[in-house]
Amino acid sequence: MKKLLLGKHALVTGGARGIGKAIAKKYAEEGASLALFGTNAAKGEEAVRELQEIVGEKGKVIFYTVDIAEGKQIEEAIGKVLADFGTIDILVNNAGITRDNLLLKLSPEDWDVVLNTNLRSVYYICRALVRSMIKARQGKIINISSVVGLIGNAGQTNYAASKAGMIGFTKSLAKEVGSRNICVNCIAPGYIQTDMTEGLSEGIKEKLLAEIPLQKLGNPEDIAHAALFLASSHADYITGQVLTVDGGMAI
Ligand code: NDP
């Protein structure tokens, strides 16, 4: 069977671990070359070795050390990506962080770093890449939001604002670039087992689990399957949508 992303170039932020790595792996299995962004260069090189084996000689995998909270670093890195790959067909804005606290205790620093990392980065990266997608008259942009952006969560005003912001951004950009055959969508994951959720207390984990109709946590591959669908030609007529992958948590 023909691979779904054969010859495509994908940029996955946070692609060296967690959900981003599962997405990168799925794309590699389907024949895409990969550009990965992250701050941990050692982890990045480890991922490159693993993914290059999957992609084989015909494809390439490059990790770029970038702090996506910094607009200037993003612009420089995108310049390198375009020099290395020519074009990017699929962009997955996946990298994200949490700095949880109740509003009254939430510092301006923790507000800023979450908004800058999770949301402002999406503006910088899309702005830097959309021109080449418009020229190519094709592109898929997939923003990894969260169910928290849809239903909120006590202790996460900063994170929820960033993830809800991504949804508004996605719908607006979808309207701007639809005429150029560029699809922009969100995935809203629920409670997925990664480093990000590892640190939650047992009490919170139990409470979350009780809210999931499918009665289990998701794994990164569950999100990767959705990200593959949205990146593939099977989703050519889908734009401006939020695909919730949460075991029913947000029903
Ligand atoms: P992890 O904490 O496991 O991984 C986060 C990723 O983001 C890492 O690859 C990390 O790379 C990268 N990253 C973080 N900060 C920066 C930065 N400043 N610059 C560049 N890269 C950065 O998280 P998950 O895999 O769980 O989450 C991935 C996405 O999914 C996030 O946007 C998260 O909000 C969202 N999500 C996750 C859910 C879950 O339950 N896990 C639920 C809903 C949404 P490095 O270490 O190299 O910096």
Short mmCIF file of C-alpha atoms and ligand atoms in Angstrom, two decimals:
data_model
loop_
_atom_site.label_atom_id
_atom_site.label_comp_id
_atom_site.label_asym_id
_atom_site.label_seq_id
_atom_site.Cartn_x
_atom_site.Cartn_y
_atom_site.Cartn_z
CA MET A 1 0.00 0.00 0.00
CA LYS A 2 1.29 3.49 -0.88
CA LYS A 3 2.60 5.40 2.12
CA LEU A 4 0.35 8.31 3.08
CA LEU A 5 3.06 11.00 3.37
CA LEU A 6 5.60 9.79 0.84
CA GLY A 7 7.99 12.62 -0.16
CA LYS A 8 6.35 15.15 2.20
CA HIS A 9 8.35 17.43 4.51
CA ALA A 10 7.00 17.89 8.03
CA LEU A 11 8.07 20.20 10.86
CA VAL A 12 7.08 18.95 14.32
CA THR A 13 7.84 21.20 17.29
CA GLY A 14 8.66 19.22 20.43
CA GLY A 15 9.19 16.24 18.13
CA ALA A 16 11.91 14.55 20.20
CA ARG A 17 9.69 13.24 23.02
CA GLY A 18 6.13 12.69 24.19
CA ILE A 19 3.25 13.31 21.81
CA GLY A 20 5.47 15.12 19.28
CA LYS A 21 7.81 12.14 19.03
CA ALA A 22 4.88 9.75 18.45
CA ILE A 23 3.65 12.06 15.66
CA ALA A 24 7.14 12.29 14.12
CA LYS A 25 7.46 8.50 14.23
CA LYS A 26 4.09 7.97 12.58
CA TYR A 27 4.97 10.49 9.84
CA ALA A 28 8.37 8.80 9.32
CA GLU A 29 6.64 5.41 8.94
CA GLU A 30 4.46 6.99 6.26
CA GLY A 31 7.46 8.30 4.30
CA ALA A 32 7.85 11.94 5.44
CA SER A 33 11.16 13.73 6.02
CA LEU A 34 11.26 15.53 9.33
CA ALA A 35 12.43 18.78 10.90
CA LEU A 36 12.19 18.73 14.70
CA PHE A 37 12.32 21.66 17.16
CA GLY A 38 13.22 21.39 20.85
CA THR A 39 15.55 22.76 23.50
CA ASN A 40 17.22 19.50 24.53
CA ALA A 41 19.89 18.81 21.88
CA ALA A 42 20.93 15.43 23.30
CA LYS A 43 17.35 14.16 23.24
CA GLY A 44 16.98 15.65 19.76
CA GLU A 45 19.97 13.75 18.36
CA GLU A 46 18.68 10.54 19.94
CA ALA A 47 15.35 11.04 18.17
CA VAL A 48 17.11 11.84 14.87
CA ARG A 49 19.01 8.51 14.97
CA GLU A 50 15.83 6.56 15.71
CA LEU A 51 13.69 8.33 13.11
CA GLN A 52 16.37 8.28 10.39
CA GLU A 53 16.36 4.47 10.59
CA ILE A 54 12.62 4.50 9.91
CA VAL A 55 12.76 7.08 7.11
CA GLY A 56 15.72 5.38 5.41
CA GLU A 57 18.21 6.85 2.93
CA LYS A 58 15.61 8.60 0.79
CA GLY A 59 14.41 10.85 3.58
CA LYS A 60 16.06 13.14 6.07
CA VAL A 61 15.60 14.02 9.72
CA ILE A 62 17.14 17.15 11.28
CA PHE A 63 16.82 18.45 14.83
CA TYR A 64 17.09 22.21 15.46
CA THR A 65 17.82 23.53 18.94
CA VAL A 66 15.26 26.31 19.37
CA ASP A 67 13.54 27.88 22.36
CA ILE A 68 10.13 28.58 20.83
CA ALA A 69 9.36 31.15 23.54
CA GLU A 70 11.83 33.37 21.66
CA GLY A 71 10.53 34.81 18.38
CA LYS A 72 14.00 35.62 17.05
CA GLN A 73 15.21 32.06 17.57
CA ILE A 74 12.14 30.78 15.71
CA GLU A 75 12.73 33.07 12.73
CA GLU A 76 16.37 32.01 12.47
CA ALA A 77 15.49 28.33 12.78
CA ILE A 78 12.75 28.52 10.14
CA GLY A 79 15.29 30.13 7.79
CA LYS A 80 17.55 27.10 8.30
CA VAL A 81 14.65 24.66 7.86
CA LEU A 82 13.68 26.23 4.53
CA ALA A 83 17.33 26.15 3.40
CA ASP A 84 17.60 22.46 4.35
CA PHE A 85 14.20 21.22 3.14
CA GLY A 86 13.12 23.76 0.48
CA THR A 87 9.48 23.59 1.57
CA ILE A 88 7.47 22.37 4.53
CA ASP A 89 4.20 20.66 3.58
CA ILE A 90 3.04 19.77 7.09
CA LEU A 91 3.50 21.85 10.23
CA VAL A 92 2.62 20.45 13.66
CA ASN A 93 2.71 23.04 16.44
CA ASN A 94 3.00 20.56 19.29
CA ALA A 95 5.59 21.86 21.80
CA GLY A 96 4.03 23.17 24.98
CA ILE A 97 4.49 23.61 28.71
CA THR A 98 2.46 24.00 31.89
CA ARG A 99 3.17 26.24 34.91
CA ASP A 100 0.10 25.50 37.03
CA ASN A 101 -1.18 27.63 39.88
CA LEU A 102 -4.41 29.14 41.15
CA LEU A 103 -4.92 32.60 39.68
CA LEU A 104 -4.23 34.46 42.91
CA LYS A 105 -0.82 32.78 43.15
CA LEU A 106 0.00 32.83 39.44
CA SER A 107 3.01 35.06 38.75
CA PRO A 108 3.31 37.26 35.65
CA GLU A 109 6.42 35.22 34.74
CA ASP A 110 4.43 31.97 34.70
CA TRP A 111 1.68 33.65 32.70
CA ASP A 112 4.15 34.99 30.12
CA VAL A 113 6.26 31.88 29.67
CA VAL A 114 3.20 29.67 29.07
CA LEU A 115 1.55 32.11 26.66
CA ASN A 116 4.81 32.74 24.80
CA THR A 117 5.74 29.07 24.52
CA ASN A 118 2.31 27.67 23.70
CA LEU A 119 0.64 30.45 21.73
CA ARG A 120 2.95 33.25 20.59
CA SER A 121 5.24 30.60 19.08
CA VAL A 122 2.38 29.45 16.85
CA TYR A 123 2.04 32.98 15.48
CA TYR A 124 5.80 33.21 14.77
CA ILE A 125 6.09 29.77 13.21
CA CYS A 126 2.97 30.04 11.05
CA ARG A 127 3.88 33.56 9.92
CA ALA A 128 7.33 32.36 8.88
CA LEU A 129 6.07 29.29 7.00
CA VAL A 130 2.74 30.28 5.51
CA ARG A 131 4.30 32.28 2.66
CA SER A 132 6.03 29.19 1.25
CA MET A 133 2.83 27.14 1.67
CA ILE A 134 0.86 29.80 -0.20
CA LYS A 135 3.45 29.68 -2.99
CA ALA A 136 3.18 25.90 -3.10
CA ARG A 137 -0.64 26.16 -3.11
CA GLN A 138 -0.83 23.44 -0.49
CA GLY A 139 -0.17 22.81 3.19
CA LYS A 140 -1.46 21.24 6.38
CA ILE A 141 -1.12 23.00 9.71
CA ILE A 142 -2.03 21.03 12.84
CA ASN A 143 -2.06 22.79 16.19
CA ILE A 144 -2.00 20.65 19.32
CA SER A 145 -4.41 22.38 21.69
CA SER A 146 -6.05 20.63 24.67
CA VAL A 147 -9.48 19.75 26.08
CA VAL A 148 -8.54 22.28 28.77
CA GLY A 149 -8.85 24.96 26.07
CA LEU A 150 -12.46 23.82 25.56
CA ILE A 151 -13.69 23.13 29.09
CA GLY A 152 -11.18 24.94 31.36
CA ASN A 153 -9.41 23.60 34.43
CA ALA A 154 -8.89 25.11 37.88
CA GLY A 155 -5.21 25.95 38.36
CA GLN A 156 -4.55 26.32 34.63
CA THR A 157 -5.81 29.78 33.61
CA ASN A 158 -2.55 30.46 31.77
CA TYR A 159 -2.46 27.07 30.01
CA ALA A 160 -6.20 27.09 29.19
CA ALA A 161 -5.93 30.62 27.77
CA SER A 162 -3.03 29.55 25.55
CA LYS A 163 -4.86 26.44 24.33
CA ALA A 164 -8.17 28.26 23.72
CA GLY A 165 -6.17 30.96 21.93
CA MET A 166 -4.78 28.32 19.59
CA ILE A 167 -8.33 27.35 18.62
CA GLY A 168 -9.31 30.92 17.70
CA PHE A 169 -6.03 31.33 15.84
CA THR A 170 -6.65 28.08 13.93
CA LYS A 171 -10.15 29.04 12.81
CA SER A 172 -9.04 32.51 11.72
CA LEU A 173 -6.01 31.30 9.79
CA ALA A 174 -8.14 28.57 8.17
CA LYS A 175 -10.37 31.34 6.78
CA GLU A 176 -7.36 33.38 5.61
CA VAL A 177 -5.56 30.63 3.71
CA GLY A 178 -8.36 28.28 2.62
CA SER A 179 -8.37 29.73 -0.89
CA ARG A 180 -4.73 28.64 -1.21
CA ASN A 181 -5.53 25.01 -0.43
CA ILE A 182 -4.00 25.17 3.05
CA CYS A 183 -5.87 23.32 5.81
CA VAL A 184 -5.48 24.47 9.42
CA ASN A 185 -6.88 22.30 12.20
CA CYS A 186 -6.49 21.61 15.91
CA ILE A 187 -6.28 18.42 17.88
CA ALA A 188 -7.50 18.68 21.47
CA PRO A 189 -5.98 15.80 23.43
CA GLY A 190 -7.44 14.74 26.77
CA TYR A 191 -5.37 13.05 29.45
CA ILE A 192 -2.39 11.47 27.67
CA GLN A 193 0.40 9.54 29.36
CA THR A 194 3.63 11.54 28.88
CA ASP A 195 6.25 13.39 30.97
CA MET A 196 3.79 16.30 31.16
CA THR A 197 1.16 14.29 33.06
CA GLU A 198 3.63 12.02 34.91
CA GLY A 199 4.12 14.64 37.62
CA LEU A 200 0.43 14.93 38.57
CA SER A 201 -0.47 13.71 42.08
CA GLU A 202 -2.23 10.34 42.42
CA GLY A 203 -5.34 12.17 43.69
CA ILE A 204 -5.57 14.34 40.58
CA LYS A 205 -4.88 11.35 38.30
CA GLU A 206 -7.74 9.40 39.92
CA LYS A 207 -10.08 12.38 39.60
CA LEU A 208 -9.23 12.80 35.91
CA LEU A 209 -9.70 9.12 35.22
CA ALA A 210 -13.15 9.19 36.81
CA GLU A 211 -14.15 11.84 34.23
CA ILE A 212 -13.22 9.73 31.20
CA PRO A 213 -16.08 7.63 29.74
CA LEU A 214 -13.61 5.20 28.12
CA GLN A 215 -12.08 4.75 31.61
CA LYS A 216 -8.45 4.83 30.53
CA LEU A 217 -5.67 7.28 29.78
CA GLY A 218 -4.71 7.97 26.21
CA ASN A 219 -1.26 7.29 24.85
CA PRO A 220 0.80 9.44 22.46
CA GLU A 221 -0.01 7.08 19.56
CA ASP A 222 -3.71 7.92 19.92
CA ILE A 223 -2.83 11.53 19.09
CA ALA A 224 -0.38 10.48 16.37
CA HIS A 225 -3.14 8.61 14.52
CA ALA A 226 -5.30 11.76 14.50
CA ALA A 227 -2.32 13.87 13.39
CA LEU A 228 -1.63 11.45 10.55
CA PHE A 229 -5.22 11.63 9.36
CA LEU A 230 -5.22 15.45 9.38
CA ALA A 231 -1.86 15.58 7.56
CA SER A 232 -2.95 13.14 4.86
CA SER A 233 -4.99 13.62 1.72
CA HIS A 234 -7.87 11.88 3.53
CA ALA A 235 -8.43 15.22 5.29
CA ASP A 236 -8.18 17.49 2.23
CA TYR A 237 -11.70 18.87 2.77
CA ILE A 238 -11.38 19.49 6.50
CA THR A 239 -10.28 22.87 7.83
CA GLY A 240 -10.83 25.05 10.89
CA GLN A 241 -11.85 22.08 13.02
CA VAL A 242 -11.00 20.83 16.49
CA LEU A 243 -10.60 17.07 16.63
CA THR A 244 -10.99 16.05 20.27
CA VAL A 245 -9.09 12.88 21.19
CA ASP A 246 -9.91 12.40 24.86
CA GLY A 247 -11.77 9.16 25.55
CA GLY A 248 -14.93 11.25 25.84
CA MET A 249 -13.65 13.48 28.66
CA ALA A 250 -15.04 16.71 27.22
CA ILE A 251 -18.52 15.39 26.28
P1 NDP B 1 6.00 16.76 27.12
O1 NDP B 1 6.23 17.59 28.33
O2 NDP B 1 6.18 15.28 27.21
O3 NDP B 1 6.87 17.31 25.90
C1 NDP B 1 6.89 18.69 25.62
C2 NDP B 1 7.63 18.90 24.32
O4 NDP B 1 7.66 20.32 24.06
C3 NDP B 1 9.05 18.41 24.39
O5 NDP B 1 9.40 17.82 23.16
C4 NDP B 1 9.85 19.69 24.58
O6 NDP B 1 11.12 19.61 23.99
C5 NDP B 1 9.01 20.73 23.84
N1 NDP B 1 9.20 22.08 24.37
C6 NDP B 1 8.80 22.55 25.59
N2 NDP B 1 9.20 23.83 25.75
C7 NDP B 1 9.85 24.18 24.61
C8 NDP B 1 10.48 25.37 24.17
N3 NDP B 1 10.53 26.47 24.93
N4 NDP B 1 11.06 25.37 22.94
C9 NDP B 1 11.02 24.26 22.16
N5 NDP B 1 10.43 23.12 22.52
C10 NDP B 1 9.85 23.06 23.73
O7 NDP B 1 4.52 17.11 26.66
P2 NDP B 1 3.44 16.25 25.85
O8 NDP B 1 4.09 15.43 24.82
O9 NDP B 1 2.53 15.63 26.83
O10 NDP B 1 2.61 17.46 25.18
C11 NDP B 1 2.74 17.83 23.82
C12 NDP B 1 1.66 18.84 23.51
O11 NDP B 1 0.38 18.26 23.77
C13 NDP B 1 1.73 20.10 24.40
O12 NDP B 1 1.42 21.23 23.64
C14 NDP B 1 0.67 19.85 25.44
O13 NDP B 1 0.16 21.04 25.95
C15 NDP B 1 -0.37 19.10 24.63
N6 NDP B 1 -1.26 18.29 25.44
C16 NDP B 1 -0.81 17.27 26.24
C17 NDP B 1 -1.69 16.55 27.02
C18 NDP B 1 -1.26 15.42 27.89
O14 NDP B 1 -2.13 14.89 28.62
N7 NDP B 1 -0.02 14.99 27.88
C19 NDP B 1 -3.12 16.86 27.01
C20 NDP B 1 -3.50 17.94 26.14
C21 NDP B 1 -2.59 18.62 25.39
P3 NDP B 1 12.50 19.88 24.82
O15 NDP B 1 12.44 19.02 26.03
O16 NDP B 1 13.57 19.52 23.86
O17 NDP B 1 12.48 21.34 25.11
#
